[in-house]
mmCIF file of C-alpha atoms in Angstrom:
data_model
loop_
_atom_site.group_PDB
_atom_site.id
_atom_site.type_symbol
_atom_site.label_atom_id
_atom_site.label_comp_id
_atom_site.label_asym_id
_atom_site.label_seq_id
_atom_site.Cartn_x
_atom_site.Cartn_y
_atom_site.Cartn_z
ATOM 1 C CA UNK A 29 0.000 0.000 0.000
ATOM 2 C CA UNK A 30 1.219 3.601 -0.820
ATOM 3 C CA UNK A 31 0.028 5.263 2.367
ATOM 4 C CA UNK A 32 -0.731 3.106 5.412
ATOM 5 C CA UNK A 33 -1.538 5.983 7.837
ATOM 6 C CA UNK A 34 -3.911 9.702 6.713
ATOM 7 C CA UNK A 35 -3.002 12.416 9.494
ATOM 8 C CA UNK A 36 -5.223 15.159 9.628
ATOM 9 C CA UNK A 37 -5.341 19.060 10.583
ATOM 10 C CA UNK A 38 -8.515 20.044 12.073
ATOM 11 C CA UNK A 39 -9.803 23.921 11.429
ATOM 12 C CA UNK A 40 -9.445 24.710 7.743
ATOM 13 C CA UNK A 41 -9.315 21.143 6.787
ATOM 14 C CA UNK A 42 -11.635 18.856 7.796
ATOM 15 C CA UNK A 43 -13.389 22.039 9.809
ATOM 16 C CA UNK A 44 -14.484 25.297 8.314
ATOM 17 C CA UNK A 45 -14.716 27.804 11.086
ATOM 18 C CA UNK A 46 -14.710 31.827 12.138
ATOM 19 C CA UNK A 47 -14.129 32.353 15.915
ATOM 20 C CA UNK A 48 -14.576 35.912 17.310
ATOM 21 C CA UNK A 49 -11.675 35.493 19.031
ATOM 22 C CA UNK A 50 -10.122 38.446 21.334
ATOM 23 C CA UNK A 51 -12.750 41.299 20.493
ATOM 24 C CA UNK A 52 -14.449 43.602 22.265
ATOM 25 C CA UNK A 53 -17.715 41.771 22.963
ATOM 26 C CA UNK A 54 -16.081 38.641 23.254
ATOM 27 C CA UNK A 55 -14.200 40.385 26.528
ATOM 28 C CA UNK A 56 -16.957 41.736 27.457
ATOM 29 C CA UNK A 57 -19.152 38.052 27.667
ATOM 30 C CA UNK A 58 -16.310 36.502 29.400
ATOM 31 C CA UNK A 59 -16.298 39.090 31.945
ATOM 32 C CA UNK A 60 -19.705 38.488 32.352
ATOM 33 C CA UNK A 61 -19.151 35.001 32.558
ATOM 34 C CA UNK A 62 -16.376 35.117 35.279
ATOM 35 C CA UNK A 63 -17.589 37.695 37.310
ATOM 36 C CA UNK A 64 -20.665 35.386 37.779
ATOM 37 C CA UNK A 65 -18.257 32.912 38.899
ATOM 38 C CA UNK A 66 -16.724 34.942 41.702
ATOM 39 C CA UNK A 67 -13.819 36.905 39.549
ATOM 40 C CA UNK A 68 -15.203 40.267 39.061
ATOM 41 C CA UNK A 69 -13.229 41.882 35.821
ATOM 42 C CA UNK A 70 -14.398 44.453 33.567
ATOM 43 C CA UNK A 71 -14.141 43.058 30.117
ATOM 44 C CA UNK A 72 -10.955 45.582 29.232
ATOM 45 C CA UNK A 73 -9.003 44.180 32.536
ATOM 46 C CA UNK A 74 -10.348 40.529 31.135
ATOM 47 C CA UNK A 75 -8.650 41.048 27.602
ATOM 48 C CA UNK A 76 -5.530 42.950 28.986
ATOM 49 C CA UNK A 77 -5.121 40.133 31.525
ATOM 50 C CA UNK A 78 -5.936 37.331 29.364
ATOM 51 C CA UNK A 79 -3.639 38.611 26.520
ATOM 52 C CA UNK A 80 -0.797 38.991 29.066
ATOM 53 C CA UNK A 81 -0.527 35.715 30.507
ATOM 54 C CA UNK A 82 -1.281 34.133 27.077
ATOM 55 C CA UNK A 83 2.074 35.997 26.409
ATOM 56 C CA UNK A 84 4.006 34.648 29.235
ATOM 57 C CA UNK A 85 2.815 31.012 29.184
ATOM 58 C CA UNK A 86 4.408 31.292 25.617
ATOM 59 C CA UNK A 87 7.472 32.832 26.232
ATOM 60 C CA UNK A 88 8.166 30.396 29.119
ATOM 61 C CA UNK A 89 7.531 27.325 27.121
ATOM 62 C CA UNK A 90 9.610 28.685 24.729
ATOM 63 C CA UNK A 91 12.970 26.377 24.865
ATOM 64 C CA UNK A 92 11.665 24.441 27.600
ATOM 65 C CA UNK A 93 12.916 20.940 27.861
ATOM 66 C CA UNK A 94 9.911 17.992 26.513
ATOM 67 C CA UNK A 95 10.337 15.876 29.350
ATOM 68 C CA UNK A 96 9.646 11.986 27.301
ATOM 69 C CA UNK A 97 12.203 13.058 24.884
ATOM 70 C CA UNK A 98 14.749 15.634 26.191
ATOM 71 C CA UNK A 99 14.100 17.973 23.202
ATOM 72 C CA UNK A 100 13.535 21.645 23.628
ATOM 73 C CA UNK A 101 10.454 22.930 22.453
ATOM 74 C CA UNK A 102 11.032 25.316 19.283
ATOM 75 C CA UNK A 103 6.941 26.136 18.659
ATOM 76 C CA UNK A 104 5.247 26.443 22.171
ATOM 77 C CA UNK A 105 1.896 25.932 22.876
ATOM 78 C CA UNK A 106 -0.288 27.579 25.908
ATOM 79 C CA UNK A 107 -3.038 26.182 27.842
ATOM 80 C CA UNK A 108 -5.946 28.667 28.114
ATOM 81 C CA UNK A 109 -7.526 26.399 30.515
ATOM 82 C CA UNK A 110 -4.557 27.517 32.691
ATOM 83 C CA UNK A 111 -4.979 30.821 31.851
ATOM 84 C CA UNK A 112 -8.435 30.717 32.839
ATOM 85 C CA UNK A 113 -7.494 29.269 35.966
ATOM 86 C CA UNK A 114 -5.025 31.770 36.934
ATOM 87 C CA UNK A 115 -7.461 34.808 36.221
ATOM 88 C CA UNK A 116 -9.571 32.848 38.824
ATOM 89 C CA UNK A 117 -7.063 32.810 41.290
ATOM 90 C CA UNK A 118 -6.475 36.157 40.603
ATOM 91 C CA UNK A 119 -9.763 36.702 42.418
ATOM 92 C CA UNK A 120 -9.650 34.484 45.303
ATOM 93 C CA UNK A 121 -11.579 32.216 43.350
ATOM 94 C CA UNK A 122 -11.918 28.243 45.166
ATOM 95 C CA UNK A 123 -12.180 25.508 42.551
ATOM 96 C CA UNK A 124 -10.437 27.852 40.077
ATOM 97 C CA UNK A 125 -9.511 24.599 38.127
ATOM 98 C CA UNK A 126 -12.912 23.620 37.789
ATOM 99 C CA UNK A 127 -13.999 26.647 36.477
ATOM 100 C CA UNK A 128 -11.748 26.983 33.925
ATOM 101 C CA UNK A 129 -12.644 24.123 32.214
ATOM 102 C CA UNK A 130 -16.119 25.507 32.403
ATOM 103 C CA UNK A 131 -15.127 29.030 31.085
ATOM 104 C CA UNK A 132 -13.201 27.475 28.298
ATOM 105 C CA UNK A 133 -16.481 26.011 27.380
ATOM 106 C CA UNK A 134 -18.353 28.793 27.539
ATOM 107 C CA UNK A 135 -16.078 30.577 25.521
ATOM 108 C CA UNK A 136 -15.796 28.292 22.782
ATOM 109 C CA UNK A 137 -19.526 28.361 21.903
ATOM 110 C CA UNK A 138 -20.213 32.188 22.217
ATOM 111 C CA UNK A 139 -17.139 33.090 20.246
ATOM 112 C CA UNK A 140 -18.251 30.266 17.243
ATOM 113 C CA UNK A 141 -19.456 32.642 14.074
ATOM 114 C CA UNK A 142 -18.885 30.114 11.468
ATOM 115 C CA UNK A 143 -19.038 26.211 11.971
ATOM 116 C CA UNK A 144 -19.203 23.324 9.554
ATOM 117 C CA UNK A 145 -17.867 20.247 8.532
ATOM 118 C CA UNK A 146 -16.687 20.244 4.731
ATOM 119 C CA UNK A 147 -18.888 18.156 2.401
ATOM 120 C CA UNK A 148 -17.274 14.906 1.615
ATOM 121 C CA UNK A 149 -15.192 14.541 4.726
ATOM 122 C CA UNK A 150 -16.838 11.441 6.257
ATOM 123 C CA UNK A 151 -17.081 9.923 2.294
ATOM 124 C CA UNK A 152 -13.587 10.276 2.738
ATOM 125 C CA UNK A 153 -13.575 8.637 5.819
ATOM 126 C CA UNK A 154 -15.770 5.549 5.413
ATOM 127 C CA UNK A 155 -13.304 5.095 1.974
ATOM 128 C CA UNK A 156 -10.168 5.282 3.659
ATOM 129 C CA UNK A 157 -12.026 2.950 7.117
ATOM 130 C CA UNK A 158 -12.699 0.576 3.892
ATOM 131 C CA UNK A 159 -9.792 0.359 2.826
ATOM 132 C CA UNK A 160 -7.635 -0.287 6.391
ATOM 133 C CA UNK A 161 -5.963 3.053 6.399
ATOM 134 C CA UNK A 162 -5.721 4.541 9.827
ATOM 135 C CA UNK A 163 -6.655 8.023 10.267
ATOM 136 C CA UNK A 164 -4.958 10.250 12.869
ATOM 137 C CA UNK A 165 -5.839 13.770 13.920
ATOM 138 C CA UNK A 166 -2.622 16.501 14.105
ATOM 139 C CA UNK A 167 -4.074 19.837 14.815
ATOM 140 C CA UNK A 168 -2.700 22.945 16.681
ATOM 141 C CA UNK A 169 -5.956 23.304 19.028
ATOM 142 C CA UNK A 170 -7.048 23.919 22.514
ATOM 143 C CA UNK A 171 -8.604 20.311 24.002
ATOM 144 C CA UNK A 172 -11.193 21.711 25.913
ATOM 145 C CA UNK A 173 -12.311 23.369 22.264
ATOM 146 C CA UNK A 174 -11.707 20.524 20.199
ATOM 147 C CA UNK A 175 -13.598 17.662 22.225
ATOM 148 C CA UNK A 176 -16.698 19.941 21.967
ATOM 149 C CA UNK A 177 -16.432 20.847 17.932
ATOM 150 C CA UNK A 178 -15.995 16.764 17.777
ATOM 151 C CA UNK A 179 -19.140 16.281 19.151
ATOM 152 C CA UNK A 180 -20.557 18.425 17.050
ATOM 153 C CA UNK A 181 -19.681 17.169 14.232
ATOM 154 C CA UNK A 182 -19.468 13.697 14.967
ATOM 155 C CA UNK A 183 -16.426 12.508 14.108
ATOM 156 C CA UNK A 184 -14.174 11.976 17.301
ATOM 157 C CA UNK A 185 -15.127 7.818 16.611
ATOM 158 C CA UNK A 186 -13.561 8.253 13.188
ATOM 159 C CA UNK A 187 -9.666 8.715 14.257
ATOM 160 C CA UNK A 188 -7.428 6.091 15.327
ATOM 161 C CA UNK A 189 -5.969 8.579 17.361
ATOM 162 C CA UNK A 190 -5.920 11.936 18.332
ATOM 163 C CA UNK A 191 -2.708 14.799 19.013
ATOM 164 C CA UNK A 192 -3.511 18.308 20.271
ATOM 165 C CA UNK A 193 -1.065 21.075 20.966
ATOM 166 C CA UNK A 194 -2.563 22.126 24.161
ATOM 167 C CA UNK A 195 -1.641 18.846 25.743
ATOM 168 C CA UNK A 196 2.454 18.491 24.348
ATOM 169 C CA UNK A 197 3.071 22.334 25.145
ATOM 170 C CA UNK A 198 4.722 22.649 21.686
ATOM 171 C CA UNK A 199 2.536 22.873 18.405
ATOM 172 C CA UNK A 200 2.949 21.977 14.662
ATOM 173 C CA UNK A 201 5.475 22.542 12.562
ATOM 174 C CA UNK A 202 7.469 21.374 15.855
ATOM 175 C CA UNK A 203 8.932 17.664 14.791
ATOM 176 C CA UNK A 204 8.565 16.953 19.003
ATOM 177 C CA UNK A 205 4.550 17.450 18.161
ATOM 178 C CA UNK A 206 4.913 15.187 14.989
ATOM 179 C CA UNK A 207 7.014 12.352 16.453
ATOM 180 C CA UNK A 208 4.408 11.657 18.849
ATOM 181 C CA UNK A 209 2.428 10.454 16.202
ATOM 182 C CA UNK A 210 5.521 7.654 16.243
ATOM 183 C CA UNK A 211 5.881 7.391 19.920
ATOM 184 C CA UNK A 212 2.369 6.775 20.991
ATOM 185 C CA UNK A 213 0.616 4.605 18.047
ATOM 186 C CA UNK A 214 3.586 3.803 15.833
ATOM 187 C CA UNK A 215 2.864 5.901 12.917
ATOM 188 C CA UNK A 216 5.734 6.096 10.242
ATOM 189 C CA UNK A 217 6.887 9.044 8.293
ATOM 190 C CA UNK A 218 7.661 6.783 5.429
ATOM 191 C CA UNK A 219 4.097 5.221 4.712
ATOM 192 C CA UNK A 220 2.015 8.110 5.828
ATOM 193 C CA UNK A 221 0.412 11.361 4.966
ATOM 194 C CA UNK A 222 -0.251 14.676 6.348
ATOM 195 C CA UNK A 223 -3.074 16.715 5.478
ATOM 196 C CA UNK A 224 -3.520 20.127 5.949
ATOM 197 C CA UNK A 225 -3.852 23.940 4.956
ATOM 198 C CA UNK A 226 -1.081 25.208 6.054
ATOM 199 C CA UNK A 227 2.302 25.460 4.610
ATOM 200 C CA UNK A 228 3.670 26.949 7.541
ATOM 201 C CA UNK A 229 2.983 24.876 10.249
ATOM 202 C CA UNK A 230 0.829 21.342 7.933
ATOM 203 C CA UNK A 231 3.472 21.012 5.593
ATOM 204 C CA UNK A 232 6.500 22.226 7.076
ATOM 205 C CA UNK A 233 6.140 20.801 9.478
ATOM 206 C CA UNK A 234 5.859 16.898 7.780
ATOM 207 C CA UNK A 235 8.872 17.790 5.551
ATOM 208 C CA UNK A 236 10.794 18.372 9.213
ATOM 209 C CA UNK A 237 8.854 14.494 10.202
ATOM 210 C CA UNK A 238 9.884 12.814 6.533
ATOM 211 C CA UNK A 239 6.336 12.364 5.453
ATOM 212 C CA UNK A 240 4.923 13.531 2.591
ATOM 213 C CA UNK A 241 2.260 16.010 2.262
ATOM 214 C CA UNK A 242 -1.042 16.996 0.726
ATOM 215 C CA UNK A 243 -2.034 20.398 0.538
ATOM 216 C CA UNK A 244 -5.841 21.327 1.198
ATOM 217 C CA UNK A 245 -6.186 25.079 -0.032
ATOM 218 C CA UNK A 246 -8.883 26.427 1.570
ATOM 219 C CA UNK A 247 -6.916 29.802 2.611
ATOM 220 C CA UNK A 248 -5.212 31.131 -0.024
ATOM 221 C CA UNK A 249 -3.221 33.380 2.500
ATOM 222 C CA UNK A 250 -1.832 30.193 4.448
ATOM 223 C CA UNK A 251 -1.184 28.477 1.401
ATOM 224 C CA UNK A 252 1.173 31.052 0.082
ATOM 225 C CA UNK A 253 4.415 29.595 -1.070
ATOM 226 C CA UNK A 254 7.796 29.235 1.383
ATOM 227 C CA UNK A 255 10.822 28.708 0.032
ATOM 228 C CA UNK A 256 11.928 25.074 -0.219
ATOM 229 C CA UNK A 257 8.775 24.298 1.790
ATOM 230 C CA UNK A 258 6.811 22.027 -1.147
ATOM 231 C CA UNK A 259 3.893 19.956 -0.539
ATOM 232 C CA UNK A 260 3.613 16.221 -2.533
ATOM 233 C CA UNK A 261 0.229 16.847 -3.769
ATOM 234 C CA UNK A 262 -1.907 19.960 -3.267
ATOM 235 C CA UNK A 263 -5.539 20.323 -4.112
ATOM 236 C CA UNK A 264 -6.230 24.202 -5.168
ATOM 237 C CA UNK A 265 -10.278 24.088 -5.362
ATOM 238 C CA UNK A 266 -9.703 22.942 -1.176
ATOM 239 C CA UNK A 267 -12.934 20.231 -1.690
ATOM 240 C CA UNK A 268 -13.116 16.731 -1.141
ATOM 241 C CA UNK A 269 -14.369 16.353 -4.131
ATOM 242 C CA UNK A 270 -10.737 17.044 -5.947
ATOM 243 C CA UNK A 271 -9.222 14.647 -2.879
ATOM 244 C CA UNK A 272 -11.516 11.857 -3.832
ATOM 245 C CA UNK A 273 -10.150 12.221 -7.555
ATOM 246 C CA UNK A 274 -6.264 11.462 -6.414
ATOM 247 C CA UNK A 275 -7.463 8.928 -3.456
ATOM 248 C CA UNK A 276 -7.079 5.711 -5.596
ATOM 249 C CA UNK A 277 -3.503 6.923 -6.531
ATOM 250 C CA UNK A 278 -2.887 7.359 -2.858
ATOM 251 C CA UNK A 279 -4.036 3.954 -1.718
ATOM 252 C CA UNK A 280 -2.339 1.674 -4.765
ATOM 253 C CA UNK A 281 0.241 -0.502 -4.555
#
């Protein structure tokens, strides 16, 4: 078989989705939210706050040593459930951890303007189940986030396993991120293939990991070219209609 193993990006691949993400009203709902919780902020003090340890959990996970491997981390990741949590201990807030998770989930549904799964993803799916390809899900993404837009969707059942940034500290095009696609279900570079939209961080990112790399244009602005940074296929119309034209190539022999 040509490919044995399909890894997947989420948002702007299998997902197509506009968050509200860090604007005014957005502040102002998740001050709302926490100072019903016990951690009275105006929504300007929310934002400024939020921004600013967004900023340090970054910075401080920057170079920081990946304990299973001993590699330092070139592409951090933060946590905004810890972020969340912090702004509730802020505030004197008990059960700040619990909350968090809850405010994460808040915010992930008001700040939602655009959510849908792209048409022909779970064709895609059955075909490649059908054929005994296993299907593995990459994506730089926040897990209290993701698990809910899974749901939603219904297709968390569909992957034979599933990587998210938030939990590794480090995100894609990080090889640490990539190789534990190796370490925890044995997936090789050689006989596998990563999907995604962006060059930057998709394909990069599997050139850095040895596998090769289809490119799903659905944002012409994070498909723009990088030098030396090539993808093996790349389907410019970003449907699964166009992927379903190149799939038998992709599962011969």
């Amino acid at each position: 078989m040509k490919y044995k193993n399909f890894v997947f990006d989420l948002y702007g691949t299998l997902i197509d989705v506009f968050t509200d993400d860090d604007s005014p009203k957005t502040d102002e709902a998740m001050a709302a939210f926490f100072a019903e919780h016990g951690a009275p902020y105006s929504p300007e003090e929310f934002g400024e706050s939020f921004r600013e340890l967004r900023r340090r959990q970054s910075e401080c996970r920057m170079g920081s040593v990946y304990v299973p491997t001993g590699e330092r981390i070139c592409y951090p990741e933060t946590d905004v459930v810890k972020i969340y949590e912090e702004l509730f201990k802020a505030k004197g807030v008990l059960g700040a951890a619990e909350y968090a998770v809850l405010a994460a989930r808040y915010y992930r549904k008001i700040s939602i303007v655009k959510f849908r799964l792209y048409p022909g993803v779970m064709e895609l799916f059955h075909c490649l189940k059908e054929a005994g390809r296993g299907i593995y899900l990459l994506s730089n993404a926040q897990r209290e986030y993701t698990l809910y837009d899974l749901e939603l969707v219904e297709i968390k059942t569909m992957f034979d396993g599933i990587l998210l940034s938030s939990d590794y500290s480090c995100r894609k095009p990080d090889p640490i991120f990539f190789r534990e696609l190796t370490r925890q279900f044995g997936v090789r570079p050689e006989e596998s293939l990563m999907i995604g939209n962006d060059r930057s961080s998709d394909i990069y990112g599997a050139e850095l990991f040895g596998m090769d790399s289809v490119l799903f244009v659905s944002d012409k602005r994070l498909a723009e070219p990088m030098d030396g940074v090539k993808s093996t296929y790349t389907l410019e119309s970003g449907t699964y209609r166009e992927f379903m034209g190149i799939l038998p190539g992709l599962l011969s022999l």
